[in-house]
Coordinates of C-alpha atoms in Angstrom, one line a residue:
X1 CA -37.0 -137.5 -34.7
X2 CA -38.5 -136.9 -31.3
X3 CA -40.1 -140.3 -31.2
X4 CA -36.7 -142.1 -31.8
X5 CA -35.1 -139.9 -29.1
X6 CA -37.9 -140.8 -26.6
X7 CA -37.4 -144.5 -27.4
X8 CA -33.6 -144.3 -26.9
X9 CA -34.1 -142.4 -23.6
X10 CA -36.7 -145.1 -22.4
X11 CA -34.2 -147.9 -23.3
X12 CA -31.4 -146.1 -21.5
X13 CA -33.6 -145.8 -18.4
X14 CA -34.5 -149.5 -18.6
X15 CA -30.8 -150.3 -18.8
X16 CA -30.0 -148.1 -15.8
X17 CA -32.8 -149.8 -13.8
X18 CA -31.5 -153.2 -14.7
X19 CA -28.0 -152.3 -13.7
X20 CA -29.2 -151.0 -10.3
X21 CA -31.2 -154.1 -9.8
X22 CA -28.2 -156.3 -10.7
X23 CA -26.1 -154.5 -8.0
X24 CA -28.9 -154.9 -5.5
X25 CA -29.3 -158.6 -6.3
X26 CA -25.6 -159.3 -6.1
X27 CA -25.4 -157.7 -2.6
X28 CA -28.5 -159.5 -1.4
X29 CA -27.2 -162.8 -2.7
X30 CA -23.9 -162.4 -0.8
X31 CA -25.7 -161.5 2.4
X32 CA -28.2 -164.3 2.1
X33 CA -25.6 -166.9 1.6
X34 CA -23.8 -165.8 4.7
X35 CA -27.1 -165.9 6.7
X36 CA -27.9 -169.4 5.4
X37 CA -24.5 -170.9 6.1
X38 CA -25.4 -172.1 9.6
X39 CA -28.3 -174.1 8.2
X40 CA -25.7 -176.2 6.3
X41 CA -23.3 -176.7 9.2
X42 CA -25.5 -177.0 12.2
X43 CA -27.6 -180.1 11.1
X44 CA -24.5 -182.3 11.2
X45 CA -23.5 -181.0 14.6
X46 CA -27.0 -181.7 15.9
X47 CA -27.1 -185.3 14.4
X48 CA -23.7 -186.0 16.0
X49 CA -25.2 -185.3 19.4
X50 CA -28.4 -187.3 19.3
X51 CA -29.7 -190.7 18.3
X52 CA -33.3 -189.6 18.4
X53 CA -34.7 -190.4 14.9
X54 CA -37.2 -187.5 15.0
X55 CA -34.5 -184.9 15.9
X56 CA -32.2 -186.4 13.2
X57 CA -35.0 -186.0 10.7
X58 CA -35.6 -182.4 11.7
X59 CA -31.9 -181.8 11.2
X60 CA -32.2 -183.2 7.7
X61 CA -35.1 -180.9 7.0
X62 CA -33.0 -177.9 8.2
X63 CA -30.1 -178.9 6.0
X64 CA -32.5 -179.3 3.0
X65 CA -33.9 -175.8 3.6
X66 CA -30.4 -174.4 3.8
X67 CA -29.4 -176.1 0.6
X68 CA -32.5 -174.8 -1.3
X69 CA -32.1 -171.3 0.1
X70 CA -28.5 -171.2 -1.0
X71 CA -29.6 -172.4 -4.5
X72 CA -32.0 -169.5 -4.6
X73 CA -29.2 -167.1 -3.7
X74 CA -27.0 -168.6 -6.4
X75 CA -29.9 -168.4 -8.8
X76 CA -30.2 -164.7 -8.1
X77 CA -26.5 -164.2 -8.7
X78 CA -26.6 -166.2 -11.9
X79 CA -29.4 -164.1 -13.2
X80 CA -27.3 -161.0 -12.5
X81 CA -24.3 -162.5 -14.3
X82 CA -26.2 -164.3 -17.0
X83 CA -24.6 -167.6 -16.0
X84 CA -26.2 -171.0 -15.4
X85 CA -26.4 -173.0 -12.2
X86 CA -26.1 -176.8 -11.9
X87 CA -29.1 -179.0 -12.9
X88 CA -30.3 -182.2 -11.4
X89 CA -32.9 -184.9 -12.1
X90 CA -36.3 -183.8 -10.6
X91 CA -39.3 -186.0 -10.0
X92 CA -42.2 -183.8 -11.2
X93 CA -44.7 -185.3 -8.8
X94 CA -42.5 -184.4 -5.8
X95 CA -41.9 -180.9 -7.3
X96 CA -45.6 -180.3 -7.6
X97 CA -46.2 -181.4 -4.0
X98 CA -43.5 -178.9 -2.8
X99 CA -45.1 -176.1 -4.8
X100 CA -48.5 -177.0 -3.4
X101 CA -47.1 -176.9 0.1
X102 CA -45.6 -173.4 -0.5
X103 CA -48.9 -172.1 -2.1
X104 CA -51.1 -173.1 0.9
X105 CA -50.6 -169.8 2.7
X106 CA -51.5 -167.8 -0.4
X107 CA -54.4 -170.0 -1.6
X108 CA -57.8 -168.4 -1.0
X109 CA -60.6 -170.8 0.1
X110 CA -62.5 -170.1 -3.1
X111 CA -59.5 -171.3 -5.3
X112 CA -59.1 -175.0 -5.8
X113 CA -55.7 -176.4 -6.5
X114 CA -55.5 -179.5 -8.7
X115 CA -52.3 -181.5 -9.4
X116 CA -52.4 -183.8 -12.4
X117 CA -49.3 -186.0 -13.1
X118 CA -49.8 -188.6 -15.8
X119 CA -46.9 -190.8 -14.6
X120 CA -45.4 -190.5 -11.1
X121 CA -42.0 -191.4 -12.5
X122 CA -41.9 -188.4 -14.9
X123 CA -38.5 -186.7 -14.4
X124 CA -37.0 -183.6 -15.8
X125 CA -33.3 -182.4 -15.7
X126 CA -33.2 -178.8 -14.5
X127 CA -32.3 -176.6 -11.7
X128 CA -34.8 -177.4 -8.9
X129 CA -34.9 -174.0 -7.3
X130 CA -35.3 -172.2 -10.6
X131 CA -38.0 -174.5 -11.9
X132 CA -39.8 -174.2 -8.5
X133 CA -39.5 -170.4 -8.9
X134 CA -41.1 -170.5 -12.3
X135 CA -44.1 -172.7 -11.1
X136 CA -44.6 -170.5 -8.0
X137 CA -44.5 -167.3 -10.2
X138 CA -47.1 -168.7 -12.7
X139 CA -49.3 -170.1 -9.9
X140 CA -49.4 -166.9 -7.9
X141 CA -50.2 -164.9 -11.0
X142 CA -53.0 -167.4 -11.7
X143 CA -54.4 -167.0 -8.2
X144 CA -54.4 -163.2 -8.6
X145 CA -56.3 -163.6 -11.9
X146 CA -59.2 -165.4 -10.1
X147 CA -60.5 -162.8 -7.6
X148 CA -63.9 -164.6 -7.6
X149 CA -62.4 -168.1 -7.3
X150 CA -61.9 -171.0 -9.7
X151 CA -59.6 -173.9 -10.4
X152 CA -55.8 -173.7 -10.6
X153 CA -54.3 -176.7 -12.3
X154 CA -50.7 -178.0 -12.5
X155 CA -50.4 -180.7 -15.2
X156 CA -47.4 -182.8 -16.2
X157 CA -47.3 -185.3 -19.0
X158 CA -45.0 -186.8 -21.6
X159 CA -45.1 -185.2 -25.0
X160 CA -43.6 -185.6 -28.5
X161 CA -42.9 -182.8 -31.0
X162 CA -43.4 -183.1 -34.8
X163 CA -39.8 -184.1 -35.2
X164 CA -40.3 -187.1 -32.9
X165 CA -38.3 -185.7 -30.0
X166 CA -39.4 -186.6 -26.5
X167 CA -40.4 -183.7 -24.2
X168 CA -42.0 -183.2 -20.8
X169 CA -44.9 -180.8 -20.8
X170 CA -45.8 -178.9 -17.6
X171 CA -48.9 -176.7 -17.9
X172 CA -50.2 -174.1 -15.4
X173 CA -53.8 -173.1 -16.1
X174 CA -56.5 -171.0 -14.4
X175 CA -60.1 -170.0 -14.9
X176 CA -59.4 -166.3 -14.3
X177 CA -60.0 -163.1 -16.2
X178 CA -57.6 -163.9 -19.1
X179 CA -55.5 -161.5 -21.1
X180 CA -56.1 -159.3 -24.2
X181 CA -53.9 -159.8 -27.4
X182 CA -52.1 -156.5 -26.5
X183 CA -51.1 -157.8 -23.1
X184 CA -50.1 -161.2 -24.5
X185 CA -47.8 -159.5 -27.1
X186 CA -45.9 -157.7 -24.3
X187 CA -46.0 -160.4 -21.6
X188 CA -42.4 -161.4 -21.5
X189 CA -40.9 -157.9 -22.1
X190 CA -38.9 -156.5 -19.1
X191 CA -40.7 -154.1 -16.8
X192 CA -44.1 -154.7 -18.6
X193 CA -46.7 -155.3 -15.9
X194 CA -50.5 -154.9 -15.5
X195 CA -50.2 -154.8 -11.7
X196 CA -50.0 -151.6 -9.6
X197 CA -47.2 -153.1 -7.5
X198 CA -45.6 -155.3 -10.1
X199 CA -42.0 -155.1 -11.3
X200 CA -42.5 -156.5 -14.8
X201 CA -39.5 -159.0 -14.2
X202 CA -41.3 -162.2 -13.1
X203 CA -42.3 -163.6 -16.5
X204 CA -39.1 -162.4 -18.1
X205 CA -37.2 -164.4 -15.5
X206 CA -39.5 -167.4 -16.1
X207 CA -38.7 -167.3 -19.8
X208 CA -35.0 -167.0 -19.2
X209 CA -35.0 -170.0 -16.9
X210 CA -37.0 -172.3 -19.2
X211 CA -34.9 -171.3 -22.3
X212 CA -31.8 -171.8 -20.2
X213 CA -32.9 -175.4 -19.6
X214 CA -33.2 -175.9 -23.4
X215 CA -37.0 -175.6 -23.1
X216 CA -39.8 -173.4 -24.5
X217 CA -42.6 -171.5 -22.8
X218 CA -45.9 -170.5 -24.5
X219 CA -49.2 -169.0 -23.3
X220 CA -52.8 -169.2 -24.4
X221 CA -55.3 -166.7 -23.1
X222 CA -58.4 -164.7 -24.0
X223 CA -60.4 -162.2 -21.9
X224 CA -62.9 -164.0 -19.7
X225 CA -61.5 -167.5 -20.7
X226 CA -58.6 -168.0 -18.4
X227 CA -54.9 -168.5 -19.1
X228 CA -52.7 -171.5 -19.7
X229 CA -48.9 -171.5 -19.7
X230 CA -47.1 -174.5 -21.3
X231 CA -43.5 -175.3 -20.4
X232 CA -41.8 -177.8 -22.7
X233 CA -38.6 -179.3 -21.3
X234 CA -36.4 -182.1 -22.8
X235 CA -37.4 -185.5 -21.5
X236 CA -34.9 -186.9 -19.0
X237 CA -33.6 -190.5 -19.4
X238 CA -31.8 -191.7 -16.3
X239 CA -28.4 -193.3 -16.6
X240 CA -27.8 -196.5 -14.6
X241 CA -27.0 -195.7 -11.0
X242 CA -23.3 -196.1 -10.0
X243 CA -22.8 -197.0 -6.4
X244 CA -21.0 -194.2 -4.5
X245 CA -19.2 -195.4 -1.4
X246 CA -17.3 -192.8 0.7
X247 CA -15.0 -194.0 3.4
X248 CA -15.7 -192.6 6.8
X249 CA -13.5 -189.6 7.7
X250 CA -11.0 -190.3 10.4
X251 CA -11.3 -188.2 13.6
X252 CA -8.4 -185.8 14.5
X253 CA -5.9 -186.6 17.2
X254 CA -5.4 -183.2 18.8
X255 CA -3.7 -181.5 15.8
X256 CA -3.7 -177.7 16.2
X257 CA -5.8 -175.8 13.6
X258 CA -5.9 -172.0 13.2
X259 CA -9.1 -170.8 11.6
X260 CA -9.2 -167.2 10.2
X261 CA -12.7 -166.0 9.1
X262 CA -14.3 -162.6 9.3
X263 CA -17.8 -164.1 9.4
X264 CA -18.3 -164.6 13.2
X265 CA -21.1 -167.2 12.9
X266 CA -19.2 -169.4 10.5
X267 CA -16.1 -169.0 12.6
X268 CA -17.9 -170.2 15.7
X269 CA -19.6 -173.1 13.9
X270 CA -16.3 -174.3 12.4
X271 CA -14.6 -174.1 15.8
X272 CA -17.4 -176.2 17.4
X273 CA -17.5 -178.7 14.5
X274 CA -13.8 -179.3 14.3
X275 CA -13.4 -179.5 18.1
X276 CA -16.0 -182.2 18.2
X277 CA -13.9 -184.1 15.5
X278 CA -10.9 -184.2 17.8
X279 CA -8.9 -181.1 16.8
X280 CA -7.5 -178.3 18.9
X281 CA -8.8 -175.0 17.6
X282 CA -7.6 -171.4 17.6
X283 CA -10.1 -168.9 16.1
X284 CA -9.1 -165.5 14.7
X285 CA -11.6 -163.0 13.2
X286 CA -9.0 -161.4 11.0
X287 CA -5.5 -161.8 9.7
X288 CA -3.9 -159.4 12.2
X289 CA -5.3 -161.5 15.1
X290 CA -4.1 -164.7 13.5
X291 CA -0.5 -163.3 13.1
X292 CA -0.5 -162.1 16.7
X293 CA -1.5 -165.6 17.9
X294 CA 1.2 -167.2 15.7
X295 CA 3.9 -164.9 17.1
X296 CA 2.9 -165.8 20.7
X297 CA 2.1 -169.5 20.4
X298 CA 3.4 -172.6 18.6
X299 CA 2.8 -173.0 14.9
X300 CA -0.4 -174.8 14.0
X301 CA -0.6 -178.0 11.9
X302 CA -3.1 -176.4 9.5
X303 CA -4.4 -173.0 8.7
X304 CA -7.9 -172.5 7.4
X305 CA -8.5 -169.1 5.9
X306 CA -11.4 -167.4 4.2
X307 CA -10.4 -166.1 0.8
X308 CA -12.8 -163.1 1.2
X309 CA -11.3 -161.7 4.4
X310 CA -11.7 -158.0 4.3
X311 CA -8.7 -156.9 6.4
X312 CA -6.1 -159.3 5.0
X313 CA -6.5 -161.5 1.9
X314 CA -5.7 -165.2 2.3
X315 CA -2.6 -164.9 0.0
X316 CA -1.3 -161.9 1.8
X317 CA -1.9 -163.6 5.2
X318 CA 0.1 -166.7 4.1
X319 CA 3.0 -164.5 3.0
X320 CA 3.1 -162.9 6.4
X321 CA 2.8 -166.3 8.1
X322 CA 5.6 -167.7 5.9
X323 CA 7.8 -164.8 7.1
X324 CA 7.1 -165.9 10.7
X325 CA 8.2 -169.5 9.8
X326 CA 4.9 -171.2 8.9
X327 CA 5.3 -173.5 5.9
X328 CA 2.5 -176.0 6.7
X329 CA -0.7 -176.7 4.6
X330 CA -3.5 -174.2 4.2
X331 CA -7.2 -174.8 3.4
X332 CA -8.6 -171.8 1.7
X333 CA -12.4 -171.2 1.7
X334 CA -13.4 -169.7 -1.6
X335 CA -16.7 -168.5 -3.0
X336 CA -17.8 -168.1 -6.6
X337 CA -17.4 -164.3 -6.4
X338 CA -14.0 -164.5 -4.7
X339 CA -12.1 -167.4 -6.5
X340 CA -8.7 -168.5 -5.3
X341 CA -5.7 -167.6 -7.5
X342 CA -3.0 -170.0 -6.6
X343 CA -0.4 -168.0 -8.3
X344 CA -0.6 -165.4 -5.6
X345 CA 0.3 -167.8 -2.8
X346 CA 3.9 -168.2 -1.6
X347 CA 5.7 -170.9 -3.5
X348 CA 6.1 -174.2 -1.7
X349 CA 2.9 -173.8 0.4
X350 CA 0.5 -176.8 0.1
X351 CA -2.7 -175.0 -0.8
X352 CA -6.0 -176.8 -0.6
X353 CA -9.3 -175.2 -1.7
X354 CA -12.8 -175.7 -0.5
X355 CA -15.8 -174.0 -2.2
X356 CA -18.5 -172.4 0.0
X357 CA -21.2 -173.0 1.1
X358 CA -19.6 -175.3 3.6
X359 CA -21.1 -178.7 4.6
X360 CA -19.5 -180.4 7.6
X361 CA -18.6 -183.7 6.0
X362 CA -16.8 -181.9 3.2
X363 CA -15.0 -179.8 5.8
X364 CA -13.9 -182.9 7.7
X365 CA -12.7 -184.6 4.6
X366 CA -10.8 -181.6 3.3
X367 CA -9.1 -181.1 6.7
X368 CA -8.1 -184.7 6.8
X369 CA -6.7 -184.6 3.3
X370 CA -4.8 -181.3 4.0
X371 CA -3.2 -182.8 7.1
X372 CA -2.2 -185.8 5.1

């Protein structure tokens, strides 16, 4: 009937909106990763040029911001694709402190933030950026629900379910306006929102993240009585630490390296970093420029090529280089959305692959291995 047709049309419109949102998120994620790349490369360059402990600490802070920012971009992309991103052990006390720091600019003076961690050693195994995103989303919703002020509480404690399994409980509670049963029943549905400027995707995303971490999310609320969200995540038991000792990377001895990358900032940073490591660099912004240089100059000892080059793919570039007489090693920079297919490369070419985002120590190590 007419009602069924209206429902089908509404679902179709929702699907179209989600598809458009997915395309937008994928594009934003790609651009954001390129913008953040210098934050992962520059700190090592800065630390190599100073012994000042304060400046070295600031470089570490920049690197950490870059890493977390890149994880946010990856999280956005994984949401679009429905895939999971790597998890890590997270000390909940430190996570709460980070969330509190981020909330300061949005915390009205009439709202009191309280952090309660039953045990400072409480640890959960999850994706840091995604879990931080969940807590920020819930906390910001709680702040908006308390226009007249009140207490916002973040609580963490060990818990056990009726089957005797160990869990970590994280609760976000407020003393705000609360929600009606009707609102509660639709809370996690896509595009459902009670805010004039809301998208209706925040809580749906929170639910996806928690369930993706093998956890559960529940909510208790009533009009005028505030709201409490409970996140139950599997308790984390740390394995014994295995010592990881990496040998220092040997500096170059003047070997010639040709770098081909259409991203100008990354190209420049790679040139500076590898030059400081003792290599002789030639930079090309596209495959055509690289081929022109190779025709006019001597063959390099190594070619570094971005797999996502727009004008000439890495595999096509290597075939052209092989025709000019280059048969040396190549280090291909790949990303999750442009994976390297080794079958497309000329036979006999030693192909090494390095996944972006790039961190300088990884680059130095990969270059040394490729040069043998």
